mmCIF file of C-alpha atoms in Angstrom:
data_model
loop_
_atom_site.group_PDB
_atom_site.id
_atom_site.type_symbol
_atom_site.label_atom_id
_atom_site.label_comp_id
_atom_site.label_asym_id
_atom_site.label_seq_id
_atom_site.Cartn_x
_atom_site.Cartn_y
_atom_site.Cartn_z
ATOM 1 C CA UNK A 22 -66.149 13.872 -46.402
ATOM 2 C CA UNK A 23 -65.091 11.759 -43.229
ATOM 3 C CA UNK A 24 -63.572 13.578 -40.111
ATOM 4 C CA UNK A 25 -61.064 11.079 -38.110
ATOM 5 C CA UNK A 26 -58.796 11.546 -35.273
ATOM 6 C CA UNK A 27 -59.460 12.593 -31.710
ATOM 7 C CA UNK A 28 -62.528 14.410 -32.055
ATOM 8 C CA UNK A 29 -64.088 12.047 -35.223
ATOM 9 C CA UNK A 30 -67.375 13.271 -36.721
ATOM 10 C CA UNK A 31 -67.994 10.992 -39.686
ATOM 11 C CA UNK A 32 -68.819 13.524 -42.036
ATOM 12 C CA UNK A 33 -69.518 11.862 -45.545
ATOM 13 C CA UNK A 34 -72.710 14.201 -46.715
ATOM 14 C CA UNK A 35 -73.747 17.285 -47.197
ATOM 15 C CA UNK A 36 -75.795 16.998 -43.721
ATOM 16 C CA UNK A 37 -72.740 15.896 -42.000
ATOM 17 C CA UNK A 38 -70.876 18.925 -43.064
ATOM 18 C CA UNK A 39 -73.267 21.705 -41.810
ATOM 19 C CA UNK A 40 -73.655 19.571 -38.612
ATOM 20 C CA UNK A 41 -69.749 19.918 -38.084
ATOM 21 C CA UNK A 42 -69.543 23.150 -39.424
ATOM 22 C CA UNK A 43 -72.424 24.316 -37.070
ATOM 23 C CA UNK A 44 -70.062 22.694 -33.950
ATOM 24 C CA UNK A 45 -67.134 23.989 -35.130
ATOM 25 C CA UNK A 46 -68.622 27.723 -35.248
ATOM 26 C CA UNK A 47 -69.880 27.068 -31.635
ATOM 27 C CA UNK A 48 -65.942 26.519 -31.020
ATOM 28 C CA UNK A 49 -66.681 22.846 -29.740
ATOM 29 C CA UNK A 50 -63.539 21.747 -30.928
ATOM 30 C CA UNK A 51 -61.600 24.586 -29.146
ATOM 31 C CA UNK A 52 -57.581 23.639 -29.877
ATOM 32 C CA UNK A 53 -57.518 20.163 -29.870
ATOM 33 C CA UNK A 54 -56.313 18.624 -32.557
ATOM 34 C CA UNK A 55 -58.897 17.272 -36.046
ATOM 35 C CA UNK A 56 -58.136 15.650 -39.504
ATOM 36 C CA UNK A 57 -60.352 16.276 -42.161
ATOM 37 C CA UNK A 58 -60.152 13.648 -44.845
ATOM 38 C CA UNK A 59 -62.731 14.107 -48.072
ATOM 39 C CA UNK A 60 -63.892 11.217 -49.730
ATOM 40 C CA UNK A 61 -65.903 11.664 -52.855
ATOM 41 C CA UNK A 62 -67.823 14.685 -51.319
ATOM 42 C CA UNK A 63 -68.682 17.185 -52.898
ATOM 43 C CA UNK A 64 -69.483 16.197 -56.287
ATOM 44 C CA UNK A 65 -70.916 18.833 -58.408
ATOM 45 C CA UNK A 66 -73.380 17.024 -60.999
ATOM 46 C CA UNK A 67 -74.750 18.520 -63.745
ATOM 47 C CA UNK A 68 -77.214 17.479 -66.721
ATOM 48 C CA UNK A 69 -77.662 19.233 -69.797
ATOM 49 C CA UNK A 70 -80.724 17.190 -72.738
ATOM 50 C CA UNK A 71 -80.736 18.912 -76.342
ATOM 51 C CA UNK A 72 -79.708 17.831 -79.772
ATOM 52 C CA UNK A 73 -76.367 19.587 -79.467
ATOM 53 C CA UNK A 74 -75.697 17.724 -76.113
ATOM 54 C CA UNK A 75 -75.011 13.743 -76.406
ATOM 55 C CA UNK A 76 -71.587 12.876 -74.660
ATOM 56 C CA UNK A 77 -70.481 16.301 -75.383
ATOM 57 C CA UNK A 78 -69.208 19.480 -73.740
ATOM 58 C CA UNK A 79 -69.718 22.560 -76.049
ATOM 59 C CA UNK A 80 -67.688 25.058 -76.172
ATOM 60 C CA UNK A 81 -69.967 27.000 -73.648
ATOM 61 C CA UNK A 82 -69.582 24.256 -70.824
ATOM 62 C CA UNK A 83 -65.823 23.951 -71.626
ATOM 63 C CA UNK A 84 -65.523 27.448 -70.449
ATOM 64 C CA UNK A 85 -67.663 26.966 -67.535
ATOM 65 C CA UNK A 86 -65.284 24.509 -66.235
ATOM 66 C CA UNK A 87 -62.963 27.162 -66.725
ATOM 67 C CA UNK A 88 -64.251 29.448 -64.566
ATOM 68 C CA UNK A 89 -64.705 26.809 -61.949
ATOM 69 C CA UNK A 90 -61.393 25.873 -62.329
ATOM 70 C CA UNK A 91 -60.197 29.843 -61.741
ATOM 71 C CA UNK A 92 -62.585 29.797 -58.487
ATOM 72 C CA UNK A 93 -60.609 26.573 -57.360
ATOM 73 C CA UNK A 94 -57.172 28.022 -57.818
ATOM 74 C CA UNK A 95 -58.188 31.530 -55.990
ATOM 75 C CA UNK A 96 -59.970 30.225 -53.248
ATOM 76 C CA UNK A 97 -57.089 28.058 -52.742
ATOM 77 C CA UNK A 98 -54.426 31.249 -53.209
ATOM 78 C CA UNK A 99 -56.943 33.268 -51.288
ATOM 79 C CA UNK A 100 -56.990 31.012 -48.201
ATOM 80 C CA UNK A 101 -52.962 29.064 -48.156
ATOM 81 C CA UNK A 102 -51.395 31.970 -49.527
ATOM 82 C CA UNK A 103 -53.042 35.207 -48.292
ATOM 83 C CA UNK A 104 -53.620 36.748 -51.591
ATOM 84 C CA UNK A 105 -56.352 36.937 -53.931
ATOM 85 C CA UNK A 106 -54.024 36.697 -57.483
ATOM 86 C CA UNK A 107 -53.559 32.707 -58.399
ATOM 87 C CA UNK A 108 -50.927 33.668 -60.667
ATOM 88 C CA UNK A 109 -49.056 33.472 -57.129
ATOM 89 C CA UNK A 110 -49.596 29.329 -57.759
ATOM 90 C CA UNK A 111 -46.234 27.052 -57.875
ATOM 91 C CA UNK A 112 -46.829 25.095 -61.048
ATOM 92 C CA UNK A 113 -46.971 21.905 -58.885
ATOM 93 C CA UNK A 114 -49.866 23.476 -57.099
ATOM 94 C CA UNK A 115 -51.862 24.583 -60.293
ATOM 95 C CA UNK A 116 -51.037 20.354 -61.157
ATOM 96 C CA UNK A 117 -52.818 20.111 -57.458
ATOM 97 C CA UNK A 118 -55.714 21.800 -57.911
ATOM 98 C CA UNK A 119 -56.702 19.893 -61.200
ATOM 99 C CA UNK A 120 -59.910 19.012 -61.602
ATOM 100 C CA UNK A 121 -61.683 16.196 -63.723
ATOM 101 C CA UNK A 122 -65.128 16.714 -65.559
ATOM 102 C CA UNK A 123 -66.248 13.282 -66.408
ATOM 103 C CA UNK A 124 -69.380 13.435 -69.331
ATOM 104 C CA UNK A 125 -71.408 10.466 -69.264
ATOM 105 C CA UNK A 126 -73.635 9.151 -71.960
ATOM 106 C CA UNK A 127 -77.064 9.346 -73.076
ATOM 107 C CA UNK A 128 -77.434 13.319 -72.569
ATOM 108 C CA UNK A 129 -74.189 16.193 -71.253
ATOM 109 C CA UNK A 130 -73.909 14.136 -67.903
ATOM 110 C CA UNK A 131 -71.284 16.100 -66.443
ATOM 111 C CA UNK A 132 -69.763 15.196 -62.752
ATOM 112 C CA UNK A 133 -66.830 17.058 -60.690
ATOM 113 C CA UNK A 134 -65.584 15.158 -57.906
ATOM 114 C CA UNK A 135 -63.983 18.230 -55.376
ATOM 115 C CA UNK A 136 -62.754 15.725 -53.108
ATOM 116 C CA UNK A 137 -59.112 15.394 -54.129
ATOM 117 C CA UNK A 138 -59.326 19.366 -54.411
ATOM 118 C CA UNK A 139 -60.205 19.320 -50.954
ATOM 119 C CA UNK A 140 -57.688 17.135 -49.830
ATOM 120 C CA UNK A 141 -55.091 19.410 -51.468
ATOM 121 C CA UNK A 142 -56.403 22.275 -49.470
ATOM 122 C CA UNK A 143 -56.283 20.480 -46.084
ATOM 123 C CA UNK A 144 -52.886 19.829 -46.813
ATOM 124 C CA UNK A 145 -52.002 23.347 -47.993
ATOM 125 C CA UNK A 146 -53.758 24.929 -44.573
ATOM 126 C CA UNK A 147 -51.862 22.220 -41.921
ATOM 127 C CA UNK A 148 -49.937 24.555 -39.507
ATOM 128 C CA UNK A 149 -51.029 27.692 -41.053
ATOM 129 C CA UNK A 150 -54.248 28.469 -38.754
ATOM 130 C CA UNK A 151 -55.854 26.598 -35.897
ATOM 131 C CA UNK A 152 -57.342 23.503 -36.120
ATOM 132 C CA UNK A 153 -61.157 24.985 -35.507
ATOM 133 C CA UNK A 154 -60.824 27.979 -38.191
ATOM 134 C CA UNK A 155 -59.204 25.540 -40.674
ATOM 135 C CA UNK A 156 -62.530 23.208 -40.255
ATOM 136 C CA UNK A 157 -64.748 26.759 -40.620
ATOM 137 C CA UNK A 158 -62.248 27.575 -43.737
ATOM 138 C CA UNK A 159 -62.601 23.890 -45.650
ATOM 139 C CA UNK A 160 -65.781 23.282 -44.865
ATOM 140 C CA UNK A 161 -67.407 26.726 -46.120
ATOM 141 C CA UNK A 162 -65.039 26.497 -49.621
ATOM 142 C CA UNK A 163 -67.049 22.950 -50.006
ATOM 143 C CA UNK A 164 -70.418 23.990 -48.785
ATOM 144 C CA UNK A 165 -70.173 26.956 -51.246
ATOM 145 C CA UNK A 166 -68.779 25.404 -54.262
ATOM 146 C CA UNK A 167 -70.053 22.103 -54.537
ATOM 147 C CA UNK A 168 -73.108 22.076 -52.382
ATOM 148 C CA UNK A 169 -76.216 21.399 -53.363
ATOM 149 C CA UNK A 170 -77.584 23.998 -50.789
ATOM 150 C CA UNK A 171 -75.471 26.908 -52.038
ATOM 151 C CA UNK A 172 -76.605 26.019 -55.558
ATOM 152 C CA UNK A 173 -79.934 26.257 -54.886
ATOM 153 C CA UNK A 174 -79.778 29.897 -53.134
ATOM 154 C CA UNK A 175 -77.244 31.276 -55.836
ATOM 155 C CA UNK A 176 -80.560 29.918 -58.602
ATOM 156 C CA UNK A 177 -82.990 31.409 -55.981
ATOM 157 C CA UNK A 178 -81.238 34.305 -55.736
ATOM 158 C CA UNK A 179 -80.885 35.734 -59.685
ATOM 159 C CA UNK A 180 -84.688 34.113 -59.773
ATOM 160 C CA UNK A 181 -85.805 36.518 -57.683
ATOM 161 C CA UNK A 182 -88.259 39.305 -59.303
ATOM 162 C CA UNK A 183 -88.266 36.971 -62.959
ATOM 163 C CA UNK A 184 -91.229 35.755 -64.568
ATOM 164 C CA UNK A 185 -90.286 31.557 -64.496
ATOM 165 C CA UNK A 186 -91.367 28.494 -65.437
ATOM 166 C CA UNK A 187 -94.187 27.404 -62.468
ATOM 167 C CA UNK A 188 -92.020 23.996 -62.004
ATOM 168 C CA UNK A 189 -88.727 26.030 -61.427
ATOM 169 C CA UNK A 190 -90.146 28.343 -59.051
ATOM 170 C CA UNK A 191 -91.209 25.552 -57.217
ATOM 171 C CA UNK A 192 -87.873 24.053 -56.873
ATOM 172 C CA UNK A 193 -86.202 27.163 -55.726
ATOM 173 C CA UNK A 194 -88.630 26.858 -52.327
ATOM 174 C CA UNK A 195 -86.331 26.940 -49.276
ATOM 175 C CA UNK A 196 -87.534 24.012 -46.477
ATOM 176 C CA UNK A 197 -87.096 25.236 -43.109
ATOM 177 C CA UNK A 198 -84.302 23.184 -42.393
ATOM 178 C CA UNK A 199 -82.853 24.414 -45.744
ATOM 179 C CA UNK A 200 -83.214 28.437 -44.225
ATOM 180 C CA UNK A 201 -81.706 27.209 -41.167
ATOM 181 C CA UNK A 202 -78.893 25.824 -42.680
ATOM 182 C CA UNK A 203 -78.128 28.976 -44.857
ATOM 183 C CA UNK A 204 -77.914 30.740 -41.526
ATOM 184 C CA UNK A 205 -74.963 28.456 -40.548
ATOM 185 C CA UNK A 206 -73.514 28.942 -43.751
ATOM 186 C CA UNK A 207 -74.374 32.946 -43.529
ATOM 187 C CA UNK A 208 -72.493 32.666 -39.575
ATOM 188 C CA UNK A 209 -69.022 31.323 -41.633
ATOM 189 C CA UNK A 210 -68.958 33.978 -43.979
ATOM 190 C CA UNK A 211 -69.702 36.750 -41.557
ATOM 191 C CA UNK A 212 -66.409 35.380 -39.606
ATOM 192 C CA UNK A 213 -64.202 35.268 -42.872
ATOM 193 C CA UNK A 214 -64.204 37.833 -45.909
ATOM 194 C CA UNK A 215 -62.360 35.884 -47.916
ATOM 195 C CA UNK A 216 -65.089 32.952 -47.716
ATOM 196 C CA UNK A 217 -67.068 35.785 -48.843
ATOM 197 C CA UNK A 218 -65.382 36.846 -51.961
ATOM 198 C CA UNK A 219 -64.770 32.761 -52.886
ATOM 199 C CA UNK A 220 -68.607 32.672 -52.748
ATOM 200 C CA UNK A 221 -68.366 35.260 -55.376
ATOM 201 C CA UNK A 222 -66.057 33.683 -57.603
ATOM 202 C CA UNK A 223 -68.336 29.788 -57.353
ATOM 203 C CA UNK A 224 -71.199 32.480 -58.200
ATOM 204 C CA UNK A 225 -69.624 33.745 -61.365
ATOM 205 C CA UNK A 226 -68.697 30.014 -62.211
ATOM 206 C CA UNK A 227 -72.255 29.042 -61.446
ATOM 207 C CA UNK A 228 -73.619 31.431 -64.059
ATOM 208 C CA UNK A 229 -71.778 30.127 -66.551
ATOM 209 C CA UNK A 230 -72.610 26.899 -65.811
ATOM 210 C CA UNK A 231 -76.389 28.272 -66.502
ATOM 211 C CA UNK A 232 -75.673 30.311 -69.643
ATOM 212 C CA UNK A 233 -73.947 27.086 -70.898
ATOM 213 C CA UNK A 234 -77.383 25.462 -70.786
ATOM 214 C CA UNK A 235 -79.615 28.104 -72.846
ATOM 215 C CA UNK A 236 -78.980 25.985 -76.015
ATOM 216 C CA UNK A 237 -80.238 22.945 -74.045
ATOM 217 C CA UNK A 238 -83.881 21.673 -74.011
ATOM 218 C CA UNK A 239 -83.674 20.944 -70.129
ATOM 219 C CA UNK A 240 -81.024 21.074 -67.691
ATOM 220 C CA UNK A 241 -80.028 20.219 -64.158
ATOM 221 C CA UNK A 242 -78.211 22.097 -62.141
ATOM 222 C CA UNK A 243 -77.010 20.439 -58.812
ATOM 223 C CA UNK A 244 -80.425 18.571 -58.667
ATOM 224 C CA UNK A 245 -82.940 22.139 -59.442
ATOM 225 C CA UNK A 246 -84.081 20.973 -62.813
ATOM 226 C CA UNK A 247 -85.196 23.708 -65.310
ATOM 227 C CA UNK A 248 -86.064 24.410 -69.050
ATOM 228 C CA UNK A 249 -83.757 26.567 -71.448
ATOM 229 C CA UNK A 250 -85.455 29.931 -71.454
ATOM 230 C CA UNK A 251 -85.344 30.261 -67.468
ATOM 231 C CA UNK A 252 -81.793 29.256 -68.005
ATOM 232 C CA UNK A 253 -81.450 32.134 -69.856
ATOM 233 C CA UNK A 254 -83.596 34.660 -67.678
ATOM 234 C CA UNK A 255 -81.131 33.477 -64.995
ATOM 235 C CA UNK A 256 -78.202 33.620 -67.016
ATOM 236 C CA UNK A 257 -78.518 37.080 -68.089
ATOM 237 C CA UNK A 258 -77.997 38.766 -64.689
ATOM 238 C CA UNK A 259 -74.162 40.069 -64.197
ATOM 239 C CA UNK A 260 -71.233 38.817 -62.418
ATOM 240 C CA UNK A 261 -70.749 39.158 -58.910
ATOM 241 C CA UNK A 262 -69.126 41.983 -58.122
ATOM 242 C CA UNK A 263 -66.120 40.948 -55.588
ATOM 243 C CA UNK A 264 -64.777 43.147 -52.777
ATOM 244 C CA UNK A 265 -61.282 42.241 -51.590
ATOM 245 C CA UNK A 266 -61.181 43.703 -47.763
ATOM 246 C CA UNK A 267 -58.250 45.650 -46.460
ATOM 247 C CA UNK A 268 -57.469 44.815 -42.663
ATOM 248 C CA UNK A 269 -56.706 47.867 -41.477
ATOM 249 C CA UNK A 270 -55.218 48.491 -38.172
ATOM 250 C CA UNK A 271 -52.611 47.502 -35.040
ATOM 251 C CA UNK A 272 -51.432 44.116 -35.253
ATOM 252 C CA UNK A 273 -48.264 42.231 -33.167
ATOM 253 C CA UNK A 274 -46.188 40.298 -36.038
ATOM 254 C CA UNK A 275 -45.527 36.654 -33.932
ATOM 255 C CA UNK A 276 -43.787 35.539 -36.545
ATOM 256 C CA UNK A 277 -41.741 35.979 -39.962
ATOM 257 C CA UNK A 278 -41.252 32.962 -41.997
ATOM 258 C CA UNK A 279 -39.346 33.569 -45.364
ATOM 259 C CA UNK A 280 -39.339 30.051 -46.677
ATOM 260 C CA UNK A 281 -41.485 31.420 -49.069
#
């Protein structure tokens, strides 16, 4: 993702986007005025290498795209249009929101390019919030979906108190840049419940993503590499259980807009 405009930041990694993230949560952009622009970041990558996996997406996978595809369209509901039920999508939005898995050869290469997703919800949030909670907003949805960091903690996370493959365990290891950087990411959420419950539904997506894999002689999940039966140790721990918040309390209405 690049940033351009008065205050550019040249985000175009991962690193980038917890560096501007981290600013914008210190509320060094204040009101002034920041595009976001996403270019080919993130891009969830996944590789699954069995017999049953050569070019392929079983019918497993399929439905892990699915559920991605249900986290997209409610984080984008959640966040544009203040409610947590997608079925409020236009039809031209669900078109929007479409995402591509692209399966490359040799093994279940799988790669999601969120960039054009983002893009979509940049546009969708323009005018609807300040420019410094929009940049908190889009940048947590892509940290927590597609990056590799959140990944990694959501596979740490369900490893935790399961007997593991030595190699996996290893993997899961958090650097001490990586622990500060989940405290960034932790800051964002504690300022937004809805971030919160979008983690929740890239969580449930994320297991599926893992129970798709149990048939699979190795996989790779967002670069933690593992072998099919801790793929299914992982997989077998439930869904996230999501808890919609209820803002209770005085408020002074500044404006009604029925366009909608």
């Amino acid at each position: 993702m690049r940033q351009r405009g008065s205050d550019a930041a040249g985000c175009a990694s991962e690193d980038d986007a917890f560096r501007v993230l981290e600013e914008a949560l210190a509320g060094t952009f204040g009101d002034r005025q920041v595009n976001l622009s996403f270019d080919h970041w993130p891009v969830i990558t996944m590789r699954y290498e069995g017999k049953d996996f050569d070019s392929t997406i079983t019918p497993d996978l399929a439905e892990a795209i699915i559920e991605l595809q249900q986290a997209l369209n409610r984080a984008y509901a959640r966040h544009v249009l203040h409610t947590a039920n997608a079925r409020r999508l236009t039809n031209d939005q669900r078109r929007g929101l479409k995402i591509k898995a692209k399966v490359e050869k040799g093994s279940s290469l799988i790669k999601i390019d969120l960039g054009e997703y983002g893009t979509t919800l940049i546009n969708g949030m323009v005018g609807r919030m300040s420019s410094q909670d929009m940049m908190i907003t889009v940048l947590g949805i892509a940290l927590v979906g597609g990056g590799y960091l959140a990944w990694k903690a959501y596979l740490k996370n369900k490893a935790e108190g399961k007997v593991l493959d030595d190699r996996t365990r290893l993997q899961l290891g958090m650097s001490e840049q990586e622990t500060r950087r989940m405290k960034i990411l932790a800051d964002a959420l504690a300022k937004n419940d809805s971030l919160r419950n979008t983690q929740a539904d890239f969580d449930d997506a994320r297991r599926e993503f893992v129970r798709g894999g149990t048939d699979a002689d190795t996989l790779n999940l967002q670069g933690t590499q593992m072998i099919a039966s801790d793929a299914r140790t992982i997989g077998s721990t439930p869904r996230t259980a999501s808890e919609e918040s209820q803002l209770n309390g005085h408020y002074i209405i500044q404006k009604l807009d029925w366009h909608n």
